[in-house]
Amino acid sequence: MSDEHPTIDDPELGTLSRATTELSDGTVLTHDWYAGTVTVDEVELELMLEGTTADEAGGLVPHVRETIAALPALRRLASDAVVTAFSTGTPEQADLDAAASDLTLETIEASADGTVVLHLIDTCGEHFPEGYWPAVHLGADGQITQVTVES
């Protein structure tokens, strides 16, 4: 912890620190978000909360807690949304079920405008090319607003 970038210590989410990346030449880049990990159902999830100060990012903690509490339903809604978005017709139940087990949540990203992005990974490599992953965007109201593929 530094005075310049104090950590956020939350009893449910753990410690969130200002995100940094160290380049090969030793240069350290400081990002505009706080990062940490939380274990949910024995799976470690990455957390990204937008903000350049602990107060800004800390204001998103309650929203992230609500998202985590809703994960039992959100996980299936998210995988179904991905399949539906990238299907040429109405997806078969078997396709939805396969995606529910193959697409797993890796990162929860919360933005200052109230949106949350659930970043999923394709654990079997059959749904998306390597280096690409689906992302399900939730509006401030918790409803799915968009499905994208990121790289």
Short mmCIF file of N, CA and C in Angstrom, two decimals:
data_model
loop_
_atom_site.label_atom_id
_atom_site.label_comp_id
_atom_site.label_asym_id
_atom_site.label_seq_id
_atom_site.Cartn_x
_atom_site.Cartn_y
_atom_site.Cartn_z
N MET A 1 0.86 -1.19 0.00
CA MET A 1 0.00 0.00 0.00
C MET A 1 0.89 1.23 0.00
N SER A 2 0.51 2.19 -0.79
CA SER A 2 1.25 3.45 -0.80
C SER A 2 0.29 4.57 -0.44
N ASP A 3 0.85 5.68 0.01
CA ASP A 3 0.02 6.84 0.31
C ASP A 3 -0.63 7.36 -0.96
N GLU A 4 0.10 7.24 -2.08
CA GLU A 4 -0.42 7.74 -3.35
C GLU A 4 -1.61 6.91 -3.84
N HIS A 5 -1.53 5.60 -3.64
CA HIS A 5 -2.59 4.70 -4.10
C HIS A 5 -2.97 3.73 -2.97
N PRO A 6 -3.76 4.21 -2.00
CA PRO A 6 -4.15 3.30 -0.91
C PRO A 6 -5.02 2.16 -1.46
N THR A 7 -4.98 1.04 -0.76
CA THR A 7 -5.80 -0.10 -1.16
C THR A 7 -7.22 0.07 -0.64
N ILE A 8 -8.10 -0.74 -1.19
CA ILE A 8 -9.47 -0.84 -0.70
C ILE A 8 -9.56 -2.21 -0.04
N ASP A 9 -9.89 -2.24 1.23
CA ASP A 9 -10.02 -3.51 1.95
C ASP A 9 -11.49 -3.73 2.26
N ASP A 10 -12.06 -4.76 1.64
CA ASP A 10 -13.48 -5.05 1.79
C ASP A 10 -13.63 -6.46 2.36
N PRO A 11 -14.51 -6.63 3.36
CA PRO A 11 -14.64 -7.95 3.98
C PRO A 11 -15.13 -9.03 3.01
N GLU A 12 -15.87 -8.66 1.97
CA GLU A 12 -16.37 -9.66 1.01
C GLU A 12 -15.48 -9.79 -0.22
N LEU A 13 -14.95 -8.68 -0.70
CA LEU A 13 -14.17 -8.70 -1.94
C LEU A 13 -12.67 -8.82 -1.71
N GLY A 14 -12.23 -8.64 -0.49
CA GLY A 14 -10.80 -8.72 -0.20
C GLY A 14 -10.11 -7.39 -0.47
N THR A 15 -8.83 -7.46 -0.77
CA THR A 15 -8.03 -6.26 -1.01
C THR A 15 -7.98 -5.94 -2.50
N LEU A 16 -8.32 -4.71 -2.82
CA LEU A 16 -8.25 -4.21 -4.19
C LEU A 16 -7.15 -3.15 -4.24
N SER A 17 -6.27 -3.27 -5.21
CA SER A 17 -5.14 -2.36 -5.34
C SER A 17 -5.18 -1.67 -6.69
N ARG A 18 -4.60 -0.49 -6.76
CA ARG A 18 -4.49 0.21 -8.03
C ARG A 18 -3.72 -0.69 -8.99
N ALA A 19 -4.28 -0.96 -10.15
CA ALA A 19 -3.68 -1.88 -11.11
C ALA A 19 -2.46 -1.27 -11.78
N THR A 20 -1.41 -2.07 -11.90
CA THR A 20 -0.19 -1.65 -12.56
C THR A 20 0.32 -2.78 -13.46
N THR A 21 1.09 -2.40 -14.43
CA THR A 21 1.77 -3.37 -15.29
C THR A 21 3.22 -2.94 -15.39
N GLU A 22 4.13 -3.90 -15.15
CA GLU A 22 5.55 -3.60 -15.29
C GLU A 22 6.02 -4.09 -16.65
N LEU A 23 6.58 -3.17 -17.43
CA LEU A 23 7.09 -3.50 -18.76
C LEU A 23 8.48 -4.13 -18.64
N SER A 24 8.93 -4.75 -19.72
CA SER A 24 10.21 -5.45 -19.70
C SER A 24 11.39 -4.52 -19.38
N ASP A 25 11.24 -3.23 -19.68
CA ASP A 25 12.33 -2.29 -19.38
C ASP A 25 12.27 -1.74 -17.96
N GLY A 26 11.32 -2.25 -17.17
CA GLY A 26 11.20 -1.80 -15.79
C GLY A 26 10.22 -0.67 -15.57
N THR A 27 9.73 -0.08 -16.65
CA THR A 27 8.73 0.99 -16.55
C THR A 27 7.44 0.41 -15.98
N VAL A 28 6.84 1.13 -15.05
CA VAL A 28 5.59 0.68 -14.46
C VAL A 28 4.46 1.59 -14.95
N LEU A 29 3.46 0.98 -15.58
CA LEU A 29 2.27 1.71 -16.01
C LEU A 29 1.21 1.59 -14.94
N THR A 30 0.59 2.69 -14.56
CA THR A 30 -0.48 2.67 -13.58
C THR A 30 -1.80 2.85 -14.33
N HIS A 31 -2.71 1.90 -14.14
CA HIS A 31 -3.98 1.90 -14.87
C HIS A 31 -5.06 2.68 -14.13
N ASP A 32 -6.16 2.94 -14.82
CA ASP A 32 -7.27 3.71 -14.26
C ASP A 32 -8.31 2.80 -13.62
N TRP A 33 -7.85 1.76 -12.94
CA TRP A 33 -8.77 0.88 -12.23
C TRP A 33 -8.05 0.21 -11.07
N TYR A 34 -8.86 -0.32 -10.18
CA TYR A 34 -8.38 -1.11 -9.06
C TYR A 34 -8.67 -2.57 -9.38
N ALA A 35 -7.80 -3.46 -8.95
CA ALA A 35 -7.94 -4.86 -9.28
C ALA A 35 -7.76 -5.72 -8.04
N GLY A 36 -8.36 -6.89 -8.10
CA GLY A 36 -8.22 -7.87 -7.04
C GLY A 36 -8.83 -9.18 -7.50
N THR A 37 -8.90 -10.12 -6.59
CA THR A 37 -9.55 -11.39 -6.89
C THR A 37 -10.48 -11.76 -5.75
N VAL A 38 -11.49 -12.52 -6.08
CA VAL A 38 -12.42 -13.02 -5.09
C VAL A 38 -12.76 -14.46 -5.48
N THR A 39 -12.92 -15.32 -4.50
CA THR A 39 -13.28 -16.71 -4.77
C THR A 39 -14.78 -16.87 -4.59
N VAL A 40 -15.42 -17.36 -5.66
CA VAL A 40 -16.86 -17.60 -5.65
C VAL A 40 -17.08 -19.03 -6.11
N ASP A 41 -17.74 -19.82 -5.29
CA ASP A 41 -17.98 -21.23 -5.62
C ASP A 41 -16.69 -21.95 -6.01
N GLU A 42 -15.65 -21.72 -5.23
CA GLU A 42 -14.34 -22.35 -5.40
C GLU A 42 -13.62 -21.96 -6.70
N VAL A 43 -14.07 -20.88 -7.33
CA VAL A 43 -13.43 -20.37 -8.54
C VAL A 43 -12.94 -18.95 -8.26
N GLU A 44 -11.68 -18.69 -8.60
CA GLU A 44 -11.12 -17.36 -8.40
C GLU A 44 -11.49 -16.47 -9.58
N LEU A 45 -12.15 -15.36 -9.29
CA LEU A 45 -12.55 -14.39 -10.30
C LEU A 45 -11.72 -13.13 -10.15
N GLU A 46 -11.33 -12.56 -11.29
CA GLU A 46 -10.64 -11.29 -11.26
C GLU A 46 -11.67 -10.17 -11.16
N LEU A 47 -11.32 -9.12 -10.44
CA LEU A 47 -12.19 -7.95 -10.31
C LEU A 47 -11.46 -6.73 -10.85
N MET A 48 -12.19 -5.91 -11.58
CA MET A 48 -11.65 -4.64 -12.08
C MET A 48 -12.69 -3.57 -11.77
N LEU A 49 -12.31 -2.59 -10.97
CA LEU A 49 -13.22 -1.50 -10.63
C LEU A 49 -12.62 -0.20 -11.12
N GLU A 50 -13.35 0.48 -11.99
CA GLU A 50 -12.86 1.72 -12.58
C GLU A 50 -12.67 2.78 -11.50
N GLY A 51 -11.56 3.50 -11.59
CA GLY A 51 -11.31 4.60 -10.67
C GLY A 51 -9.82 4.84 -10.51
N THR A 52 -9.47 6.09 -10.38
CA THR A 52 -8.07 6.44 -10.18
C THR A 52 -7.77 6.71 -8.71
N THR A 53 -8.81 6.72 -7.89
CA THR A 53 -8.62 6.88 -6.44
C THR A 53 -9.39 5.77 -5.73
N ALA A 54 -9.00 5.51 -4.51
CA ALA A 54 -9.69 4.49 -3.72
C ALA A 54 -11.14 4.88 -3.50
N ASP A 55 -11.43 6.17 -3.37
CA ASP A 55 -12.81 6.61 -3.19
C ASP A 55 -13.65 6.34 -4.42
N GLU A 56 -13.10 6.63 -5.62
CA GLU A 56 -13.84 6.39 -6.87
C GLU A 56 -14.14 4.89 -7.03
N ALA A 57 -13.11 4.07 -6.95
CA ALA A 57 -13.29 2.64 -7.11
C ALA A 57 -14.10 2.05 -5.97
N GLY A 58 -13.89 2.54 -4.77
CA GLY A 58 -14.64 2.04 -3.61
C GLY A 58 -16.13 2.27 -3.72
N GLY A 59 -16.53 3.31 -4.44
CA GLY A 59 -17.94 3.56 -4.65
C GLY A 59 -18.62 2.48 -5.47
N LEU A 60 -17.83 1.67 -6.19
CA LEU A 60 -18.38 0.59 -7.02
C LEU A 60 -18.49 -0.73 -6.26
N VAL A 61 -17.91 -0.81 -5.09
CA VAL A 61 -17.90 -2.06 -4.32
C VAL A 61 -19.31 -2.60 -4.08
N PRO A 62 -20.29 -1.79 -3.64
CA PRO A 62 -21.62 -2.35 -3.42
C PRO A 62 -22.23 -2.96 -4.70
N HIS A 63 -22.00 -2.33 -5.83
CA HIS A 63 -22.52 -2.84 -7.11
C HIS A 63 -21.86 -4.17 -7.48
N VAL A 64 -20.57 -4.28 -7.22
CA VAL A 64 -19.86 -5.53 -7.49
C VAL A 64 -20.38 -6.63 -6.56
N ARG A 65 -20.60 -6.30 -5.31
CA ARG A 65 -21.17 -7.28 -4.36
C ARG A 65 -22.53 -7.78 -4.86
N GLU A 66 -23.38 -6.86 -5.34
CA GLU A 66 -24.70 -7.24 -5.86
C GLU A 66 -24.56 -8.17 -7.07
N THR A 67 -23.61 -7.87 -7.94
CA THR A 67 -23.37 -8.70 -9.11
C THR A 67 -22.95 -10.10 -8.69
N ILE A 68 -22.04 -10.19 -7.74
CA ILE A 68 -21.58 -11.49 -7.26
C ILE A 68 -22.73 -12.27 -6.63
N ALA A 69 -23.57 -11.59 -5.87
CA ALA A 69 -24.72 -12.25 -5.25
C ALA A 69 -25.68 -12.80 -6.31
N ALA A 70 -25.75 -12.15 -7.46
CA ALA A 70 -26.65 -12.57 -8.53
C ALA A 70 -26.01 -13.59 -9.48
N LEU A 71 -24.75 -13.96 -9.27
CA LEU A 71 -24.05 -14.85 -10.20
C LEU A 71 -24.73 -16.19 -10.44
N PRO A 72 -25.37 -16.81 -9.45
CA PRO A 72 -26.01 -18.09 -9.76
C PRO A 72 -26.96 -18.00 -10.97
N ALA A 73 -27.72 -16.94 -11.08
CA ALA A 73 -28.61 -16.75 -12.23
C ALA A 73 -27.88 -16.09 -13.39
N LEU A 74 -27.01 -15.13 -13.10
CA LEU A 74 -26.33 -14.38 -14.15
C LEU A 74 -25.44 -15.24 -15.04
N ARG A 75 -24.80 -16.24 -14.46
CA ARG A 75 -23.90 -17.08 -15.26
C ARG A 75 -24.65 -17.72 -16.42
N ARG A 76 -25.82 -18.28 -16.13
CA ARG A 76 -26.59 -18.94 -17.20
C ARG A 76 -27.17 -17.91 -18.17
N LEU A 77 -27.65 -16.81 -17.65
CA LEU A 77 -28.17 -15.76 -18.53
C LEU A 77 -27.08 -15.27 -19.48
N ALA A 78 -25.86 -15.13 -18.95
CA ALA A 78 -24.75 -14.64 -19.76
C ALA A 78 -24.38 -15.63 -20.85
N SER A 79 -24.23 -16.90 -20.50
CA SER A 79 -23.86 -17.89 -21.53
C SER A 79 -24.97 -18.04 -22.57
N ASP A 80 -26.23 -18.02 -22.14
CA ASP A 80 -27.34 -18.07 -23.10
C ASP A 80 -27.32 -16.86 -24.03
N ALA A 81 -27.00 -15.69 -23.48
CA ALA A 81 -26.95 -14.47 -24.30
C ALA A 81 -25.85 -14.56 -25.35
N VAL A 82 -24.71 -15.14 -24.98
CA VAL A 82 -23.61 -15.29 -25.93
C VAL A 82 -24.02 -16.21 -27.07
N VAL A 83 -24.60 -17.36 -26.74
CA VAL A 83 -25.02 -18.30 -27.78
C VAL A 83 -26.07 -17.66 -28.67
N THR A 84 -27.04 -17.00 -28.08
CA THR A 84 -28.10 -16.36 -28.86
C THR A 84 -27.54 -15.28 -29.78
N ALA A 85 -26.61 -14.49 -29.26
CA ALA A 85 -26.04 -13.39 -30.06
C ALA A 85 -25.26 -13.89 -31.27
N PHE A 86 -24.63 -15.05 -31.16
CA PHE A 86 -23.77 -15.53 -32.23
C PHE A 86 -24.35 -16.72 -32.99
N SER A 87 -25.61 -17.02 -32.78
CA SER A 87 -26.28 -18.08 -33.53
C SER A 87 -26.99 -17.47 -34.73
N THR A 88 -27.06 -18.23 -35.80
CA THR A 88 -27.75 -17.74 -37.00
C THR A 88 -29.26 -17.91 -36.88
N GLY A 89 -29.70 -18.79 -36.03
CA GLY A 89 -31.13 -19.00 -35.81
C GLY A 89 -31.40 -19.14 -34.33
N THR A 90 -32.52 -19.73 -33.99
CA THR A 90 -32.83 -19.98 -32.59
C THR A 90 -31.94 -21.12 -32.10
N PRO A 91 -31.15 -20.89 -31.05
CA PRO A 91 -30.25 -21.95 -30.58
C PRO A 91 -31.02 -23.13 -30.00
N GLU A 92 -30.46 -24.31 -30.20
CA GLU A 92 -31.01 -25.53 -29.62
C GLU A 92 -30.68 -25.57 -28.13
N GLN A 93 -31.51 -26.23 -27.35
CA GLN A 93 -31.27 -26.35 -25.91
C GLN A 93 -29.90 -26.99 -25.63
N ALA A 94 -29.52 -27.97 -26.45
CA ALA A 94 -28.22 -28.64 -26.26
C ALA A 94 -27.07 -27.64 -26.42
N ASP A 95 -27.21 -26.70 -27.36
CA ASP A 95 -26.17 -25.68 -27.56
C ASP A 95 -26.09 -24.75 -26.35
N LEU A 96 -27.24 -24.38 -25.82
CA LEU A 96 -27.28 -23.52 -24.63
C LEU A 96 -26.66 -24.24 -23.43
N ASP A 97 -26.99 -25.52 -23.27
CA ASP A 97 -26.45 -26.29 -22.15
C ASP A 97 -24.93 -26.48 -22.27
N ALA A 98 -24.46 -26.74 -23.50
CA ALA A 98 -23.02 -26.91 -23.71
C ALA A 98 -22.28 -25.62 -23.39
N ALA A 99 -22.82 -24.51 -23.85
CA ALA A 99 -22.16 -23.23 -23.59
C ALA A 99 -22.17 -22.90 -22.10
N ALA A 100 -23.22 -23.30 -21.41
CA ALA A 100 -23.29 -23.03 -19.96
C ALA A 100 -22.14 -23.69 -19.21
N SER A 101 -21.68 -24.85 -19.71
CA SER A 101 -20.55 -25.50 -19.03
C SER A 101 -19.21 -25.10 -19.64
N ASP A 102 -19.20 -24.73 -20.93
CA ASP A 102 -17.93 -24.41 -21.62
C ASP A 102 -17.48 -22.97 -21.42
N LEU A 103 -18.42 -22.04 -21.30
CA LEU A 103 -18.08 -20.63 -21.13
C LEU A 103 -18.12 -20.30 -19.64
N THR A 104 -16.97 -20.01 -19.08
CA THR A 104 -16.92 -19.74 -17.65
C THR A 104 -16.50 -18.30 -17.39
N LEU A 105 -17.02 -17.77 -16.31
CA LEU A 105 -16.73 -16.40 -15.92
C LEU A 105 -15.29 -16.31 -15.42
N GLU A 106 -14.57 -15.29 -15.92
CA GLU A 106 -13.19 -15.09 -15.50
C GLU A 106 -13.00 -13.75 -14.78
N THR A 107 -13.69 -12.70 -15.30
CA THR A 107 -13.47 -11.35 -14.76
C THR A 107 -14.78 -10.59 -14.67
N ILE A 108 -14.93 -9.83 -13.60
CA ILE A 108 -16.04 -8.90 -13.44
C ILE A 108 -15.44 -7.49 -13.47
N GLU A 109 -15.91 -6.69 -14.42
CA GLU A 109 -15.40 -5.33 -14.59
C GLU A 109 -16.54 -4.34 -14.31
N ALA A 110 -16.34 -3.45 -13.35
CA ALA A 110 -17.36 -2.46 -12.99
C ALA A 110 -16.90 -1.06 -13.40
N SER A 111 -17.80 -0.32 -14.05
CA SER A 111 -17.48 1.04 -14.50
C SER A 111 -18.25 2.07 -13.70
N ALA A 112 -17.72 3.28 -13.71
CA ALA A 112 -18.32 4.37 -12.94
C ALA A 112 -19.74 4.69 -13.37
N ASP A 113 -20.09 4.39 -14.63
CA ASP A 113 -21.45 4.68 -15.10
C ASP A 113 -22.47 3.63 -14.67
N GLY A 114 -22.05 2.66 -13.89
CA GLY A 114 -22.96 1.64 -13.38
C GLY A 114 -23.00 0.37 -14.20
N THR A 115 -22.30 0.35 -15.33
CA THR A 115 -22.29 -0.88 -16.12
C THR A 115 -21.30 -1.88 -15.54
N VAL A 116 -21.60 -3.15 -15.78
CA VAL A 116 -20.73 -4.24 -15.38
C VAL A 116 -20.53 -5.12 -16.61
N VAL A 117 -19.29 -5.53 -16.83
CA VAL A 117 -19.00 -6.44 -17.93
C VAL A 117 -18.51 -7.75 -17.34
N LEU A 118 -19.16 -8.83 -17.78
CA LEU A 118 -18.76 -10.17 -17.38
C LEU A 118 -17.90 -10.74 -18.52
N HIS A 119 -16.62 -10.94 -18.25
CA HIS A 119 -15.70 -11.49 -19.25
C HIS A 119 -15.66 -13.00 -19.06
N LEU A 120 -15.99 -13.72 -20.11
CA LEU A 120 -16.04 -15.18 -20.07
C LEU A 120 -14.86 -15.76 -20.84
N ILE A 121 -14.51 -16.99 -20.52
CA ILE A 121 -13.50 -17.69 -21.30
C ILE A 121 -14.11 -18.97 -21.84
N ASP A 122 -13.63 -19.38 -22.99
CA ASP A 122 -14.07 -20.61 -23.65
C ASP A 122 -13.14 -21.72 -23.19
N THR A 123 -13.58 -22.53 -22.24
CA THR A 123 -12.69 -23.53 -21.64
C THR A 123 -12.36 -24.68 -22.56
N CYS A 124 -13.17 -24.91 -23.59
CA CYS A 124 -12.90 -26.04 -24.49
C CYS A 124 -12.28 -25.59 -25.81
N GLY A 125 -12.29 -24.29 -26.08
CA GLY A 125 -11.69 -23.78 -27.30
C GLY A 125 -12.49 -24.05 -28.56
N GLU A 126 -13.73 -24.47 -28.43
CA GLU A 126 -14.54 -24.80 -29.60
C GLU A 126 -15.50 -23.69 -30.01
N HIS A 127 -15.70 -22.70 -29.16
CA HIS A 127 -16.69 -21.66 -29.43
C HIS A 127 -16.06 -20.39 -30.00
N PHE A 128 -14.84 -20.07 -29.55
CA PHE A 128 -14.16 -18.83 -29.97
C PHE A 128 -12.71 -19.15 -30.27
N PRO A 129 -12.14 -18.46 -31.27
CA PRO A 129 -10.72 -18.68 -31.58
C PRO A 129 -9.85 -18.27 -30.39
N GLU A 130 -8.70 -18.87 -30.29
CA GLU A 130 -7.76 -18.53 -29.21
C GLU A 130 -7.47 -17.04 -29.24
N GLY A 131 -7.43 -16.43 -28.07
CA GLY A 131 -7.15 -15.00 -27.97
C GLY A 131 -8.39 -14.13 -28.02
N TYR A 132 -9.55 -14.74 -28.16
CA TYR A 132 -10.83 -14.01 -28.20
C TYR A 132 -11.73 -14.56 -27.10
N TRP A 133 -12.50 -13.67 -26.49
CA TRP A 133 -13.43 -14.12 -25.45
C TRP A 133 -14.69 -13.29 -25.51
N PRO A 134 -15.81 -13.91 -25.15
CA PRO A 134 -17.07 -13.17 -25.12
C PRO A 134 -17.17 -12.32 -23.86
N ALA A 135 -17.87 -11.22 -23.98
CA ALA A 135 -18.11 -10.33 -22.85
C ALA A 135 -19.59 -9.95 -22.86
N VAL A 136 -20.21 -10.07 -21.71
CA VAL A 136 -21.63 -9.74 -21.57
C VAL A 136 -21.72 -8.47 -20.75
N HIS A 137 -22.33 -7.44 -21.34
CA HIS A 137 -22.44 -6.13 -20.71
C HIS A 137 -23.79 -6.00 -20.02
N LEU A 138 -23.75 -5.59 -18.76
CA LEU A 138 -24.96 -5.37 -17.98
C LEU A 138 -25.13 -3.88 -17.73
N GLY A 139 -26.33 -3.38 -17.93
CA GLY A 139 -26.60 -1.98 -17.64
C GLY A 139 -26.65 -1.75 -16.14
N ALA A 140 -26.79 -0.50 -15.75
CA ALA A 140 -26.86 -0.15 -14.32
C ALA A 140 -28.01 -0.86 -13.63
N ASP A 141 -29.03 -1.25 -14.42
CA ASP A 141 -30.19 -1.96 -13.85
C ASP A 141 -29.96 -3.47 -13.76
N GLY A 142 -28.77 -3.94 -14.17
CA GLY A 142 -28.46 -5.37 -14.09
C GLY A 142 -28.93 -6.18 -15.28
N GLN A 143 -29.56 -5.54 -16.25
CA GLN A 143 -30.06 -6.24 -17.43
C GLN A 143 -28.98 -6.29 -18.51
N ILE A 144 -28.96 -7.36 -19.29
CA ILE A 144 -27.99 -7.50 -20.37
C ILE A 144 -28.31 -6.49 -21.46
N THR A 145 -27.30 -5.69 -21.81
CA THR A 145 -27.49 -4.66 -22.83
C THR A 145 -26.74 -4.97 -24.13
N GLN A 146 -25.69 -5.79 -24.03
CA GLN A 146 -24.85 -6.03 -25.20
C GLN A 146 -24.00 -7.26 -24.96
N VAL A 147 -23.68 -7.97 -26.06
CA VAL A 147 -22.73 -9.08 -26.03
C VAL A 147 -21.67 -8.76 -27.07
N THR A 148 -20.40 -8.84 -26.67
CA THR A 148 -19.31 -8.53 -27.58
C THR A 148 -18.28 -9.66 -27.54
N VAL A 149 -17.36 -9.62 -28.49
CA VAL A 149 -16.20 -10.50 -28.47
C VAL A 149 -14.99 -9.59 -28.37
N GLU A 150 -14.12 -9.88 -27.42
CA GLU A 150 -12.95 -9.05 -27.19
C GLU A 150 -11.70 -9.87 -27.46
N SER A 151 -10.60 -9.16 -27.63
CA SER A 151 -9.33 -9.87 -27.86
C SER A 151 -8.22 -9.17 -27.12
#
